[in-house]
């Protein structure tokens, strides 16, 4: 009799709990983060554009812009699959551009905005090469690239590359994604970038370079 009473109580509790979840969750946007025009211009490439580069030994090749998207994403603050509570999320805008070359085999992705930046005290432009190497280029409220020498950055007020002068160039070392097994010893070591031209130069670990060829 006592066991039967406990079983009845258990079913009563289950019914009461399930009755709290009779409605599906409602998604509520609590904040929205959009990129400014200046942030969008941090990646100065357009669809189907070709960008001429030259190797330090004289080999000329093109980067082709194959992806250029600006989209909205969501960052969920609670369980997205809950059926008992409203689901809150932050809406954010991000831009992603890919440039590719056939030889050398380089696939470079530039991105700005996104959930990684939402609660960071400073925003940044992220650059990835071939899925192995990355660099973060932070920028301030005026969308000027920040040169943090403690992170190994080098600040160039101006620099001459292939006989042409480039202003306000940030040089930043590449890092390797954690847990990555590198396929080759030769690797990109530094990237040089500014807001006007975008990618200026890639310095390799063997002191060779890939430079913009304007």
PDB file of C-alpha atoms in Angstrom, residues 38-193:
ATOM      1  CA  UNK A  38      33.742  51.990 -41.707  1.00  0.00           C
ATOM      2  CA  UNK A  39      33.847  48.481 -40.254  1.00  0.00           C
ATOM      3  CA  UNK A  40      32.548  47.026 -43.515  1.00  0.00           C
ATOM      4  CA  UNK A  41      35.287  48.939 -45.347  1.00  0.00           C
ATOM      5  CA  UNK A  42      37.986  47.260 -43.238  1.00  0.00           C
ATOM      6  CA  UNK A  43      37.877  44.459 -45.822  1.00  0.00           C
ATOM      7  CA  UNK A  44      38.199  46.495 -49.050  1.00  0.00           C
ATOM      8  CA  UNK A  45      37.400  43.789 -51.599  1.00  0.00           C
ATOM      9  CA  UNK A  46      34.512  43.403 -54.027  1.00  0.00           C
ATOM     10  CA  UNK A  47      32.911  40.443 -55.800  1.00  0.00           C
ATOM     11  CA  UNK A  48      34.948  38.891 -58.649  1.00  0.00           C
ATOM     12  CA  UNK A  49      37.862  41.244 -58.029  1.00  0.00           C
ATOM     13  CA  UNK A  50      41.377  40.107 -58.971  1.00  0.00           C
ATOM     14  CA  UNK A  51      44.302  41.277 -56.852  1.00  0.00           C
ATOM     15  CA  UNK A  52      47.785  41.041 -58.337  1.00  0.00           C
ATOM     16  CA  UNK A  53      50.585  39.813 -56.063  1.00  0.00           C
ATOM     17  CA  UNK A  54      54.235  39.059 -56.662  1.00  0.00           C
ATOM     18  CA  UNK A  55      56.612  36.595 -55.021  1.00  0.00           C
ATOM     19  CA  UNK A  56      59.996  37.892 -53.852  1.00  0.00           C
ATOM     20  CA  UNK A  57      61.596  35.843 -56.661  1.00  0.00           C
ATOM     21  CA  UNK A  58      59.514  37.660 -59.280  1.00  0.00           C
ATOM     22  CA  UNK A  59      56.611  35.239 -59.840  1.00  0.00           C
ATOM     23  CA  UNK A  60      53.342  37.166 -60.429  1.00  0.00           C
ATOM     24  CA  UNK A  61      49.970  35.628 -59.548  1.00  0.00           C
ATOM     25  CA  UNK A  62      46.395  36.717 -58.809  1.00  0.00           C
ATOM     26  CA  UNK A  63      44.133  36.382 -55.819  1.00  0.00           C
ATOM     27  CA  UNK A  64      40.489  35.956 -56.828  1.00  0.00           C
ATOM     28  CA  UNK A  65      37.711  37.196 -54.561  1.00  0.00           C
ATOM     29  CA  UNK A  66      35.350  34.192 -54.404  1.00  0.00           C
ATOM     30  CA  UNK A  67      33.233  34.959 -51.361  1.00  0.00           C
ATOM     31  CA  UNK A  68      31.967  38.299 -50.115  1.00  0.00           C
ATOM     32  CA  UNK A  69      29.033  38.085 -47.731  1.00  0.00           C
ATOM     33  CA  UNK A  70      27.374  40.286 -45.118  1.00  0.00           C
ATOM     34  CA  UNK A  71      24.858  38.389 -43.006  1.00  0.00           C
ATOM     35  CA  UNK A  72      23.001  38.339 -39.690  1.00  0.00           C
ATOM     36  CA  UNK A  73      23.721  35.764 -37.010  1.00  0.00           C
ATOM     37  CA  UNK A  74      22.424  34.936 -33.543  1.00  0.00           C
ATOM     38  CA  UNK A  75      24.175  34.424 -30.228  1.00  0.00           C
ATOM     39  CA  UNK A  76      21.884  32.558 -27.801  1.00  0.00           C
ATOM     40  CA  UNK A  77      22.007  33.573 -24.136  1.00  0.00           C
ATOM     41  CA  UNK A  78      20.060  30.539 -22.923  1.00  0.00           C
ATOM     42  CA  UNK A  79      19.142  27.015 -24.026  1.00  0.00           C
ATOM     43  CA  UNK A  80      18.058  27.279 -27.673  1.00  0.00           C
ATOM     44  CA  UNK A  81      16.189  23.956 -27.389  1.00  0.00           C
ATOM     45  CA  UNK A  82      14.229  24.739 -24.222  1.00  0.00           C
ATOM     46  CA  UNK A  83      10.465  24.232 -24.405  1.00  0.00           C
ATOM     47  CA  UNK A  84       9.657  25.763 -21.026  1.00  0.00           C
ATOM     48  CA  UNK A  85      11.300  29.172 -21.169  1.00  0.00           C
ATOM     49  CA  UNK A  86      11.628  32.045 -23.563  1.00  0.00           C
ATOM     50  CA  UNK A  87      14.941  31.896 -25.444  1.00  0.00           C
ATOM     51  CA  UNK A  88      16.876  35.140 -25.496  1.00  0.00           C
ATOM     52  CA  UNK A  89      19.437  35.923 -28.166  1.00  0.00           C
ATOM     53  CA  UNK A  90      21.668  38.707 -29.415  1.00  0.00           C
ATOM     54  CA  UNK A  91      21.521  39.520 -33.126  1.00  0.00           C
ATOM     55  CA  UNK A  92      24.807  40.446 -34.773  1.00  0.00           C
ATOM     56  CA  UNK A  93      26.050  41.318 -38.242  1.00  0.00           C
ATOM     57  CA  UNK A  94      29.236  39.948 -39.743  1.00  0.00           C
ATOM     58  CA  UNK A  95      31.189  40.263 -42.972  1.00  0.00           C
ATOM     59  CA  UNK A  96      33.313  37.496 -44.464  1.00  0.00           C
ATOM     60  CA  UNK A  97      35.459  37.624 -47.599  1.00  0.00           C
ATOM     61  CA  UNK A  98      37.592  34.871 -49.155  1.00  0.00           C
ATOM     62  CA  UNK A  99      40.431  35.340 -51.606  1.00  0.00           C
ATOM     63  CA  UNK A 100      42.145  32.398 -53.301  1.00  0.00           C
ATOM     64  CA  UNK A 101      45.121  31.749 -55.534  1.00  0.00           C
ATOM     65  CA  UNK A 102      45.852  28.592 -57.510  1.00  0.00           C
ATOM     66  CA  UNK A 103      49.634  28.744 -57.265  1.00  0.00           C
ATOM     67  CA  UNK A 104      50.802  29.236 -54.627  1.00  0.00           C
ATOM     68  CA  UNK A 105      47.860  27.470 -53.002  1.00  0.00           C
ATOM     69  CA  UNK A 106      46.577  30.170 -50.655  1.00  0.00           C
ATOM     70  CA  UNK A 107      43.061  30.434 -49.278  1.00  0.00           C
ATOM     71  CA  UNK A 108      42.705  33.541 -47.111  1.00  0.00           C
ATOM     72  CA  UNK A 109      39.559  34.430 -45.181  1.00  0.00           C
ATOM     73  CA  UNK A 110      38.908  37.868 -43.705  1.00  0.00           C
ATOM     74  CA  UNK A 111      36.078  38.368 -41.228  1.00  0.00           C
ATOM     75  CA  UNK A 112      34.765  41.136 -39.010  1.00  0.00           C
ATOM     76  CA  UNK A 113      31.855  41.090 -36.570  1.00  0.00           C
ATOM     77  CA  UNK A 114      30.220  37.985 -35.168  1.00  0.00           C
ATOM     78  CA  UNK A 115      29.579  36.382 -31.800  1.00  0.00           C
ATOM     79  CA  UNK A 116      33.255  36.273 -30.822  1.00  0.00           C
ATOM     80  CA  UNK A 117      33.273  40.078 -30.766  1.00  0.00           C
ATOM     81  CA  UNK A 118      29.986  40.752 -28.953  1.00  0.00           C
ATOM     82  CA  UNK A 119      31.248  41.057 -25.387  1.00  0.00           C
ATOM     83  CA  UNK A 120      34.892  41.827 -26.119  1.00  0.00           C
ATOM     84  CA  UNK A 121      36.155  45.223 -24.991  1.00  0.00           C
ATOM     85  CA  UNK A 122      37.640  45.801 -28.421  1.00  0.00           C
ATOM     86  CA  UNK A 123      36.697  44.584 -31.870  1.00  0.00           C
ATOM     87  CA  UNK A 124      39.012  42.933 -34.333  1.00  0.00           C
ATOM     88  CA  UNK A 125      39.508  41.833 -37.900  1.00  0.00           C
ATOM     89  CA  UNK A 126      40.341  38.133 -38.116  1.00  0.00           C
ATOM     90  CA  UNK A 127      42.510  36.714 -40.909  1.00  0.00           C
ATOM     91  CA  UNK A 128      42.876  32.956 -41.522  1.00  0.00           C
ATOM     92  CA  UNK A 129      45.196  31.260 -44.002  1.00  0.00           C
ATOM     93  CA  UNK A 130      44.499  27.731 -45.272  1.00  0.00           C
ATOM     94  CA  UNK A 131      42.679  26.800 -42.066  1.00  0.00           C
ATOM     95  CA  UNK A 132      45.926  26.573 -40.086  1.00  0.00           C
ATOM     96  CA  UNK A 133      47.109  30.096 -39.316  1.00  0.00           C
ATOM     97  CA  UNK A 134      45.329  33.153 -37.969  1.00  0.00           C
ATOM     98  CA  UNK A 135      45.909  36.721 -36.822  1.00  0.00           C
ATOM     99  CA  UNK A 136      43.662  39.150 -34.955  1.00  0.00           C
ATOM    100  CA  UNK A 137      43.943  42.818 -35.933  1.00  0.00           C
ATOM    101  CA  UNK A 138      42.106  44.847 -33.252  1.00  0.00           C
ATOM    102  CA  UNK A 139      40.641  48.262 -33.986  1.00  0.00           C
ATOM    103  CA  UNK A 140      39.400  51.140 -31.853  1.00  0.00           C
ATOM    104  CA  UNK A 141      36.181  53.160 -31.800  1.00  0.00           C
ATOM    105  CA  UNK A 142      37.375  55.232 -34.762  1.00  0.00           C
ATOM    106  CA  UNK A 143      38.034  51.989 -36.704  1.00  0.00           C
ATOM    107  CA  UNK A 144      41.787  52.524 -36.670  1.00  0.00           C
ATOM    108  CA  UNK A 145      43.907  49.397 -36.391  1.00  0.00           C
ATOM    109  CA  UNK A 146      45.535  49.087 -32.960  1.00  0.00           C
ATOM    110  CA  UNK A 147      49.250  48.373 -32.841  1.00  0.00           C
ATOM    111  CA  UNK A 148      49.947  46.408 -29.648  1.00  0.00           C
ATOM    112  CA  UNK A 149      53.703  45.828 -29.494  1.00  0.00           C
ATOM    113  CA  UNK A 150      53.247  43.469 -26.529  1.00  0.00           C
ATOM    114  CA  UNK A 151      51.529  41.062 -28.936  1.00  0.00           C
ATOM    115  CA  UNK A 152      54.445  41.254 -31.368  1.00  0.00           C
ATOM    116  CA  UNK A 153      52.864  43.860 -33.634  1.00  0.00           C
ATOM    117  CA  UNK A 154      55.023  46.302 -35.590  1.00  0.00           C
ATOM    118  CA  UNK A 155      53.695  49.751 -36.465  1.00  0.00           C
ATOM    119  CA  UNK A 156      54.666  51.235 -39.823  1.00  0.00           C
ATOM    120  CA  UNK A 157      53.718  54.882 -40.318  1.00  0.00           C
ATOM    121  CA  UNK A 158      54.743  54.222 -43.916  1.00  0.00           C
ATOM    122  CA  UNK A 159      56.564  51.446 -45.749  1.00  0.00           C
ATOM    123  CA  UNK A 160      57.954  51.027 -49.277  1.00  0.00           C
ATOM    124  CA  UNK A 161      57.082  47.760 -51.019  1.00  0.00           C
ATOM    125  CA  UNK A 162      58.026  47.172 -54.670  1.00  0.00           C
ATOM    126  CA  UNK A 163      58.722  50.882 -55.085  1.00  0.00           C
ATOM    127  CA  UNK A 164      55.335  52.018 -53.768  1.00  0.00           C
ATOM    128  CA  UNK A 165      54.616  53.754 -50.460  1.00  0.00           C
ATOM    129  CA  UNK A 166      51.874  52.452 -48.143  1.00  0.00           C
ATOM    130  CA  UNK A 167      50.736  54.375 -45.064  1.00  0.00           C
ATOM    131  CA  UNK A 168      49.550  53.192 -41.637  1.00  0.00           C
ATOM    132  CA  UNK A 169      50.482  49.540 -42.106  1.00  0.00           C
ATOM    133  CA  UNK A 170      50.083  47.080 -39.232  1.00  0.00           C
ATOM    134  CA  UNK A 171      52.439  44.082 -39.179  1.00  0.00           C
ATOM    135  CA  UNK A 172      51.253  41.176 -37.025  1.00  0.00           C
ATOM    136  CA  UNK A 173      52.624  37.655 -36.445  1.00  0.00           C
ATOM    137  CA  UNK A 174      50.504  34.641 -37.343  1.00  0.00           C
ATOM    138  CA  UNK A 175      49.444  32.098 -34.737  1.00  0.00           C
ATOM    139  CA  UNK A 176      48.568  28.442 -35.267  1.00  0.00           C
ATOM    140  CA  UNK A 177      45.122  27.120 -34.360  1.00  0.00           C
ATOM    141  CA  UNK A 178      45.369  24.941 -31.211  1.00  0.00           C
ATOM    142  CA  UNK A 179      45.735  21.209 -31.907  1.00  0.00           C
ATOM    143  CA  UNK A 180      46.671  21.775 -35.545  1.00  0.00           C
ATOM    144  CA  UNK A 181      49.124  19.353 -37.127  1.00  0.00           C
ATOM    145  CA  UNK A 182      50.994  21.412 -39.684  1.00  0.00           C
ATOM    146  CA  UNK A 183      51.480  19.684 -43.063  1.00  0.00           C
ATOM    147  CA  UNK A 184      54.628  21.588 -44.025  1.00  0.00           C
ATOM    148  CA  UNK A 185      57.561  23.308 -42.372  1.00  0.00           C
ATOM    149  CA  UNK A 186      57.288  26.421 -44.534  1.00  0.00           C
ATOM    150  CA  UNK A 187      54.596  28.660 -43.084  1.00  0.00           C
ATOM    151  CA  UNK A 188      53.356  32.267 -43.127  1.00  0.00           C
ATOM    152  CA  UNK A 189      55.059  34.228 -40.368  1.00  0.00           C
ATOM    153  CA  UNK A 190      53.793  37.840 -40.577  1.00  0.00           C
ATOM    154  CA  UNK A 191      50.978  39.695 -42.281  1.00  0.00           C
ATOM    155  CA  UNK A 192      51.072  43.378 -43.294  1.00  0.00           C
ATOM    156  CA  UNK A 193      47.691  45.083 -43.635  1.00  0.00           C
TER     157      UNK A 193
END
